[in-house]
Amino acid sequence: MSNPDVNSRMVLAMRNIGVGHAGMQDFCRTFNMKGLAVNTYTNYVKKLKDTCEAVVKRTPNKAAQHVRSVYEVKFPELKDQRIIDVAVTYDGTWHRRGRTSHYGVSVVIDLMTGLAIDFELLSNFCHCCTLAKNTKSQAEFDEWFEEHKNECQANHDGSACSMESKAALILWNRSIDNYGLRYTTVLSDGDAKTK
Ligand SMILES: [Zn+2]
């Protein structure tokens, strides 16, 4: 593979089906293709992540806007209020069952419309950090990490169990400023650690 467009599409396809660099190399070998070096693969993953984040930032949260409009139709007195109280359900899901998962996604869903208003992805794992730890001394790693920390994929330093409550804090904190919605009533499945 050499065309940048083909490379990024290949990496995106592999990410979409949950396959990492090793799986992609297996796939390429089957088709007698050269594949990508791990650093090149990681660079494409980062470019895709940056592109997706830029699109998300440019796109207003249409679900939150729709929830607001539905509340305003049902309760016309809310039209002049910057902040609206809404009832939501909140739950998290993990990449793997149990406490060993490195990734967790937590979602806030409006109870009246059933629309997902917001979500947060937390990870306590970074592939680059793991590779660097295995190949560098502590001093080399510390120096390398200073350059890397702004693009580190680990954004959670606790356990998988604590991801749901940390995500709730992030989601609740930005709901008012970003969407003018205050999640005052929460329906939960009872297994949440969120209080
Ligand atoms: Zn990292």
PDB file of C-alpha atoms and ligand atoms in Angstrom:
ATOM      1  CA  MET A   1       0.000   0.000   0.000  1.00  0.00           C
ATOM      2  CA  SER A   2       1.373   3.411  -0.831  1.00  0.00           C
ATOM      3  CA  ASN A   3      -1.461   5.751  -1.795  1.00  0.00           C
ATOM      4  CA  PRO A   4      -2.267   7.815   1.342  1.00  0.00           C
ATOM      5  CA  ASP A   5      -5.998   7.637   0.594  1.00  0.00           C
ATOM      6  CA  VAL A   6      -5.875   3.841   0.266  1.00  0.00           C
ATOM      7  CA  ASN A   7      -3.806   3.612   3.451  1.00  0.00           C
ATOM      8  CA  SER A   8      -6.171   5.713   5.524  1.00  0.00           C
ATOM      9  CA  ARG A   9      -9.208   3.840   4.170  1.00  0.00           C
ATOM     10  CA  MET A  10      -7.533   0.527   5.036  1.00  0.00           C
ATOM     11  CA  VAL A  11      -6.756   1.692   8.586  1.00  0.00           C
ATOM     12  CA  LEU A  12     -10.294   3.065   8.997  1.00  0.00           C
ATOM     13  CA  ALA A  13     -11.800  -0.219   7.757  1.00  0.00           C
ATOM     14  CA  MET A  14      -9.680  -2.196  10.215  1.00  0.00           C
ATOM     15  CA  ARG A  15     -10.640   0.103  13.094  1.00  0.00           C
ATOM     16  CA  ASN A  16     -14.316  -0.177  12.153  1.00  0.00           C
ATOM     17  CA  ILE A  17     -14.241  -3.966  12.428  1.00  0.00           C
ATOM     18  CA  GLY A  18     -12.183  -3.892  15.623  1.00  0.00           C
ATOM     19  CA  VAL A  19      -8.894  -5.112  14.125  1.00  0.00           C
ATOM     20  CA  GLY A  20      -5.519  -3.611  15.074  1.00  0.00           C
ATOM     21  CA  HIS A  21      -2.150  -3.452  13.337  1.00  0.00           C
ATOM     22  CA  ALA A  22      -1.378  -7.180  13.683  1.00  0.00           C
ATOM     23  CA  GLY A  23      -4.767  -8.137  12.210  1.00  0.00           C
ATOM     24  CA  MET A  24      -4.290  -5.717   9.335  1.00  0.00           C
ATOM     25  CA  GLN A  25      -0.884  -7.254   8.551  1.00  0.00           C
ATOM     26  CA  ASP A  26      -2.492 -10.731   8.499  1.00  0.00           C
ATOM     27  CA  PHE A  27      -5.126  -9.409   6.097  1.00  0.00           C
ATOM     28  CA  CYS A  28      -2.483  -7.815   3.829  1.00  0.00           C
ATOM     29  CA  ARG A  29      -0.318 -10.965   3.768  1.00  0.00           C
ATOM     30  CA  THR A  30      -3.317 -12.976   2.595  1.00  0.00           C
ATOM     31  CA  PHE A  31      -3.617 -10.672  -0.418  1.00  0.00           C
ATOM     32  CA  ASN A  32       0.164 -10.471  -0.979  1.00  0.00           C
ATOM     33  CA  MET A  33       0.159  -6.805   0.004  1.00  0.00           C
ATOM     34  CA  LYS A  34       2.982  -5.135   1.889  1.00  0.00           C
ATOM     35  CA  GLY A  35       0.939  -3.637   4.713  1.00  0.00           C
ATOM     36  CA  LEU A  36       2.137  -0.758   6.912  1.00  0.00           C
ATOM     37  CA  ALA A  37       4.846  -0.356   9.535  1.00  0.00           C
ATOM     38  CA  VAL A  38       3.445   0.015  13.037  1.00  0.00           C
ATOM     39  CA  ASN A  39       4.527   3.676  13.301  1.00  0.00           C
ATOM     40  CA  THR A  40       2.890   4.494   9.957  1.00  0.00           C
ATOM     41  CA  TYR A  41      -0.279   2.699  11.060  1.00  0.00           C
ATOM     42  CA  THR A  42      -0.275   4.683  14.334  1.00  0.00           C
ATOM     43  CA  ASN A  43       0.144   7.958  12.411  1.00  0.00           C
ATOM     44  CA  TYR A  44      -2.876   7.133  10.255  1.00  0.00           C
ATOM     45  CA  VAL A  45      -4.915   6.307  13.368  1.00  0.00           C
ATOM     46  CA  LYS A  46      -3.995   9.695  14.815  1.00  0.00           C
ATOM     47  CA  LYS A  47      -4.888  11.529  11.580  1.00  0.00           C
ATOM     48  CA  LEU A  48      -8.268   9.753  11.481  1.00  0.00           C
ATOM     49  CA  LYS A  49      -8.891  10.624  15.142  1.00  0.00           C
ATOM     50  CA  ASP A  50      -7.983  14.291  14.568  1.00  0.00           C
ATOM     51  CA  THR A  51     -10.246  14.443  11.494  1.00  0.00           C
ATOM     52  CA  CYS A  52     -13.186  12.863  13.347  1.00  0.00           C
ATOM     53  CA  GLU A  53     -12.733  15.237  16.299  1.00  0.00           C
ATOM     54  CA  ALA A  54     -12.602  18.259  13.974  1.00  0.00           C
ATOM     55  CA  VAL A  55     -15.872  17.165  12.311  1.00  0.00           C
ATOM     56  CA  VAL A  56     -17.538  16.631  15.706  1.00  0.00           C
ATOM     57  CA  LYS A  57     -16.427  20.105  16.865  1.00  0.00           C
ATOM     58  CA  ARG A  58     -17.787  21.717  13.679  1.00  0.00           C
ATOM     59  CA  THR A  59     -21.122  19.900  13.909  1.00  0.00           C
ATOM     60  CA  PRO A  60     -23.655  21.241  16.386  1.00  0.00           C
ATOM     61  CA  ASN A  61     -25.187  18.555  18.538  1.00  0.00           C
ATOM     62  CA  LYS A  62     -28.439  18.125  16.606  1.00  0.00           C
ATOM     63  CA  ALA A  63     -29.822  15.635  19.128  1.00  0.00           C
ATOM     64  CA  ALA A  64     -29.456  18.153  21.972  1.00  0.00           C
ATOM     65  CA  GLN A  65     -31.020  20.874  19.810  1.00  0.00           C
ATOM     66  CA  HIS A  66     -33.955  18.590  18.970  1.00  0.00           C
ATOM     67  CA  VAL A  67     -34.459  17.639  22.636  1.00  0.00           C
ATOM     68  CA  ARG A  68     -34.578  21.352  23.491  1.00  0.00           C
ATOM     69  CA  SER A  69     -37.145  22.050  20.782  1.00  0.00           C
ATOM     70  CA  VAL A  70     -39.355  19.120  21.900  1.00  0.00           C
ATOM     71  CA  TYR A  71     -39.312  20.380  25.500  1.00  0.00           C
ATOM     72  CA  GLU A  72     -40.115  23.913  24.301  1.00  0.00           C
ATOM     73  CA  VAL A  73     -43.122  22.669  22.304  1.00  0.00           C
ATOM     74  CA  LYS A  74     -44.399  20.630  25.242  1.00  0.00           C
ATOM     75  CA  PHE A  75     -43.654  23.315  27.835  1.00  0.00           C
ATOM     76  CA  PRO A  76     -43.869  26.739  26.053  1.00  0.00           C
ATOM     77  CA  GLU A  77     -42.853  28.543  29.255  1.00  0.00           C
ATOM     78  CA  LEU A  78     -39.328  27.092  28.789  1.00  0.00           C
ATOM     79  CA  LYS A  79     -38.699  29.019  25.547  1.00  0.00           C
ATOM     80  CA  ASP A  80     -37.084  31.984  27.249  1.00  0.00           C
ATOM     81  CA  GLN A  81     -34.944  29.907  29.586  1.00  0.00           C
ATOM     82  CA  ARG A  82     -31.271  29.410  28.707  1.00  0.00           C
ATOM     83  CA  ILE A  83     -31.116  26.234  30.771  1.00  0.00           C
ATOM     84  CA  ILE A  84     -33.769  23.520  30.652  1.00  0.00           C
ATOM     85  CA  ASP A  85     -34.054  20.680  33.178  1.00  0.00           C
ATOM     86  CA  VAL A  86     -34.383  17.310  31.444  1.00  0.00           C
ATOM     87  CA  ALA A  87     -34.848  13.703  32.552  1.00  0.00           C
ATOM     88  CA  VAL A  88     -32.251  11.305  31.176  1.00  0.00           C
ATOM     89  CA  THR A  89     -31.051   7.749  31.412  1.00  0.00           C
ATOM     90  CA  TYR A  90     -27.332   7.128  31.812  1.00  0.00           C
ATOM     91  CA  ASP A  91     -25.306   3.992  31.308  1.00  0.00           C
ATOM     92  CA  GLY A  92     -21.851   2.804  30.319  1.00  0.00           C
ATOM     93  CA  THR A  93     -20.563  -0.035  28.206  1.00  0.00           C
ATOM     94  CA  TRP A  94     -17.100  -1.541  28.057  1.00  0.00           C
ATOM     95  CA  HIS A  95     -14.898  -3.034  25.388  1.00  0.00           C
ATOM     96  CA  ARG A  96     -14.574  -6.176  27.528  1.00  0.00           C
ATOM     97  CA  ARG A  97     -16.620  -7.503  30.395  1.00  0.00           C
ATOM     98  CA  GLY A  98     -15.392  -7.074  33.921  1.00  0.00           C
ATOM     99  CA  ARG A  99     -12.627  -4.930  35.312  1.00  0.00           C
ATOM    100  CA  THR A 100      -9.978  -5.652  32.686  1.00  0.00           C
ATOM    101  CA  SER A 101     -11.407  -3.482  29.915  1.00  0.00           C
ATOM    102  CA  HIS A 102      -9.255  -0.598  28.727  1.00  0.00           C
ATOM    103  CA  TYR A 103     -12.068   1.297  26.994  1.00  0.00           C
ATOM    104  CA  GLY A 104     -15.474   2.463  28.181  1.00  0.00           C
ATOM    105  CA  VAL A 105     -18.216   4.522  26.527  1.00  0.00           C
ATOM    106  CA  SER A 106     -20.822   6.294  28.644  1.00  0.00           C
ATOM    107  CA  VAL A 107     -23.991   7.700  27.108  1.00  0.00           C
ATOM    108  CA  VAL A 108     -26.670  10.177  28.221  1.00  0.00           C
ATOM    109  CA  ILE A 109     -30.086   9.503  26.613  1.00  0.00           C
ATOM    110  CA  ASP A 110     -33.064  11.850  26.856  1.00  0.00           C
ATOM    111  CA  LEU A 111     -36.069   9.993  28.293  1.00  0.00           C
ATOM    112  CA  MET A 112     -38.730  11.912  26.377  1.00  0.00           C
ATOM    113  CA  THR A 113     -37.294  11.510  22.863  1.00  0.00           C
ATOM    114  CA  GLY A 114     -34.977   8.508  23.280  1.00  0.00           C
ATOM    115  CA  LEU A 115     -32.176  10.466  21.582  1.00  0.00           C
ATOM    116  CA  ALA A 116     -28.548  10.100  22.703  1.00  0.00           C
ATOM    117  CA  ILE A 117     -27.640  13.633  23.775  1.00  0.00           C
ATOM    118  CA  ASP A 118     -23.976  13.116  24.543  1.00  0.00           C
ATOM    119  CA  PHE A 119     -21.324  10.474  25.127  1.00  0.00           C
ATOM    120  CA  GLU A 120     -17.808  10.196  26.496  1.00  0.00           C
ATOM    121  CA  LEU A 121     -15.117   7.658  25.625  1.00  0.00           C
ATOM    122  CA  LEU A 122     -12.504   6.935  28.270  1.00  0.00           C
ATOM    123  CA  SER A 123      -9.415   4.783  27.895  1.00  0.00           C
ATOM    124  CA  ASN A 124      -6.669   3.826  30.318  1.00  0.00           C
ATOM    125  CA  PHE A 125      -4.568   2.310  27.520  1.00  0.00           C
ATOM    126  CA  CYS A 126      -2.262   3.823  24.901  1.00  0.00           C
ATOM    127  CA  HIS A 127      -0.575   1.532  22.401  1.00  0.00           C
ATOM    128  CA  CYS A 128       2.328   3.986  21.838  1.00  0.00           C
ATOM    129  CA  CYS A 129       3.011   4.226  25.589  1.00  0.00           C
ATOM    130  CA  THR A 130       3.011   0.441  25.921  1.00  0.00           C
ATOM    131  CA  LEU A 131       5.498   0.081  23.049  1.00  0.00           C
ATOM    132  CA  ALA A 132       7.696   2.858  24.452  1.00  0.00           C
ATOM    133  CA  LYS A 133       7.718   1.339  27.952  1.00  0.00           C
ATOM    134  CA  ASN A 134       8.905  -1.967  26.497  1.00  0.00           C
ATOM    135  CA  THR A 135      11.755  -0.442  24.504  1.00  0.00           C
ATOM    136  CA  LYS A 136      13.008   2.542  26.557  1.00  0.00           C
ATOM    137  CA  SER A 137      14.590   3.097  29.950  1.00  0.00           C
ATOM    138  CA  GLN A 138      12.533   5.067  32.476  1.00  0.00           C
ATOM    139  CA  ALA A 139      14.570   8.237  31.804  1.00  0.00           C
ATOM    140  CA  GLU A 140      14.170   7.808  28.020  1.00  0.00           C
ATOM    141  CA  PHE A 141      10.472   7.146  28.449  1.00  0.00           C
ATOM    142  CA  ASP A 142       9.976  10.268  30.604  1.00  0.00           C
ATOM    143  CA  GLU A 143      11.715  12.409  27.971  1.00  0.00           C
ATOM    144  CA  TRP A 144       9.720  10.770  25.151  1.00  0.00           C
ATOM    145  CA  PHE A 145       6.446  11.164  27.054  1.00  0.00           C
ATOM    146  CA  GLU A 146       6.855  14.959  27.276  1.00  0.00           C
ATOM    147  CA  GLU A 147       6.611  15.068  23.468  1.00  0.00           C
ATOM    148  CA  HIS A 148       3.863  12.454  23.349  1.00  0.00           C
ATOM    149  CA  LYS A 149       1.523  13.497  26.162  1.00  0.00           C
ATOM    150  CA  ASN A 150      -0.671  15.800  24.043  1.00  0.00           C
ATOM    151  CA  GLU A 151      -1.510  12.945  21.699  1.00  0.00           C
ATOM    152  CA  CYS A 152      -1.578  10.131  24.273  1.00  0.00           C
ATOM    153  CA  GLN A 153      -4.674   7.988  23.797  1.00  0.00           C
ATOM    154  CA  ALA A 154      -5.004   7.231  27.521  1.00  0.00           C
ATOM    155  CA  ASN A 155      -7.308   9.856  29.034  1.00  0.00           C
ATOM    156  CA  HIS A 156      -8.158   7.969  32.245  1.00  0.00           C
ATOM    157  CA  ASP A 157      -5.646   6.860  34.870  1.00  0.00           C
ATOM    158  CA  GLY A 158      -8.036   4.835  37.022  1.00  0.00           C
ATOM    159  CA  SER A 159      -9.670   1.424  36.770  1.00  0.00           C
ATOM    160  CA  ALA A 160     -12.405   0.349  34.348  1.00  0.00           C
ATOM    161  CA  CYS A 161     -14.832   0.462  37.289  1.00  0.00           C
ATOM    162  CA  SER A 162     -14.272   4.163  37.832  1.00  0.00           C
ATOM    163  CA  MET A 163     -14.754   5.106  34.159  1.00  0.00           C
ATOM    164  CA  GLU A 164     -18.539   5.454  34.386  1.00  0.00           C
ATOM    165  CA  SER A 165     -18.460   7.931  37.275  1.00  0.00           C
ATOM    166  CA  LYS A 166     -15.589   9.938  35.767  1.00  0.00           C
ATOM    167  CA  ALA A 167     -17.438  10.126  32.434  1.00  0.00           C
ATOM    168  CA  ALA A 168     -20.596  11.273  34.253  1.00  0.00           C
ATOM    169  CA  LEU A 169     -18.653  14.149  35.795  1.00  0.00           C
ATOM    170  CA  ILE A 170     -17.406  15.242  32.342  1.00  0.00           C
ATOM    171  CA  LEU A 171     -20.848  14.889  30.708  1.00  0.00           C
ATOM    172  CA  TRP A 172     -22.757  16.674  33.495  1.00  0.00           C
ATOM    173  CA  ASN A 173     -20.191  19.501  33.600  1.00  0.00           C
ATOM    174  CA  ARG A 174     -20.482  20.326  29.898  1.00  0.00           C
ATOM    175  CA  SER A 175     -24.244  19.805  29.457  1.00  0.00           C
ATOM    176  CA  ILE A 176     -25.199  23.305  30.601  1.00  0.00           C
ATOM    177  CA  ASP A 177     -22.503  25.254  28.736  1.00  0.00           C
ATOM    178  CA  ASN A 178     -22.675  23.228  25.526  1.00  0.00           C
ATOM    179  CA  TYR A 179     -26.389  22.408  25.250  1.00  0.00           C
ATOM    180  CA  GLY A 180     -28.272  24.480  27.825  1.00  0.00           C
ATOM    181  CA  LEU A 181     -29.564  21.225  29.322  1.00  0.00           C
ATOM    182  CA  ARG A 182     -29.373  20.247  32.994  1.00  0.00           C
ATOM    183  CA  TYR A 183     -29.752  16.532  33.702  1.00  0.00           C
ATOM    184  CA  THR A 184     -31.794  16.704  36.902  1.00  0.00           C
ATOM    185  CA  THR A 185     -33.627  13.370  36.837  1.00  0.00           C
ATOM    186  CA  VAL A 186     -31.649  10.215  36.062  1.00  0.00           C
ATOM    187  CA  LEU A 187     -33.012   6.757  35.370  1.00  0.00           C
ATOM    188  CA  SER A 188     -30.251   4.207  35.873  1.00  0.00           C
ATOM    189  CA  ASP A 189     -29.932   0.429  35.752  1.00  0.00           C
ATOM    190  CA  GLY A 190     -28.674   0.245  39.329  1.00  0.00           C
ATOM    191  CA  ASP A 191     -25.215  -1.105  38.526  1.00  0.00           C
ATOM    192  CA  ALA A 192     -23.734   2.347  38.037  1.00  0.00           C
ATOM    193  CA  LYS A 193     -21.141   3.678  40.458  1.00  0.00           C
ATOM    194  CA  THR A 194     -22.295   7.175  39.547  1.00  0.00           C
ATOM    195  CA  LYS A 195     -23.635   9.108  42.505  1.00  0.00           C
TER     196      LYS A 195
HETATM  197 ZN    ZN B   1       0.315   7.399  25.318  1.00  0.00          ZN
END
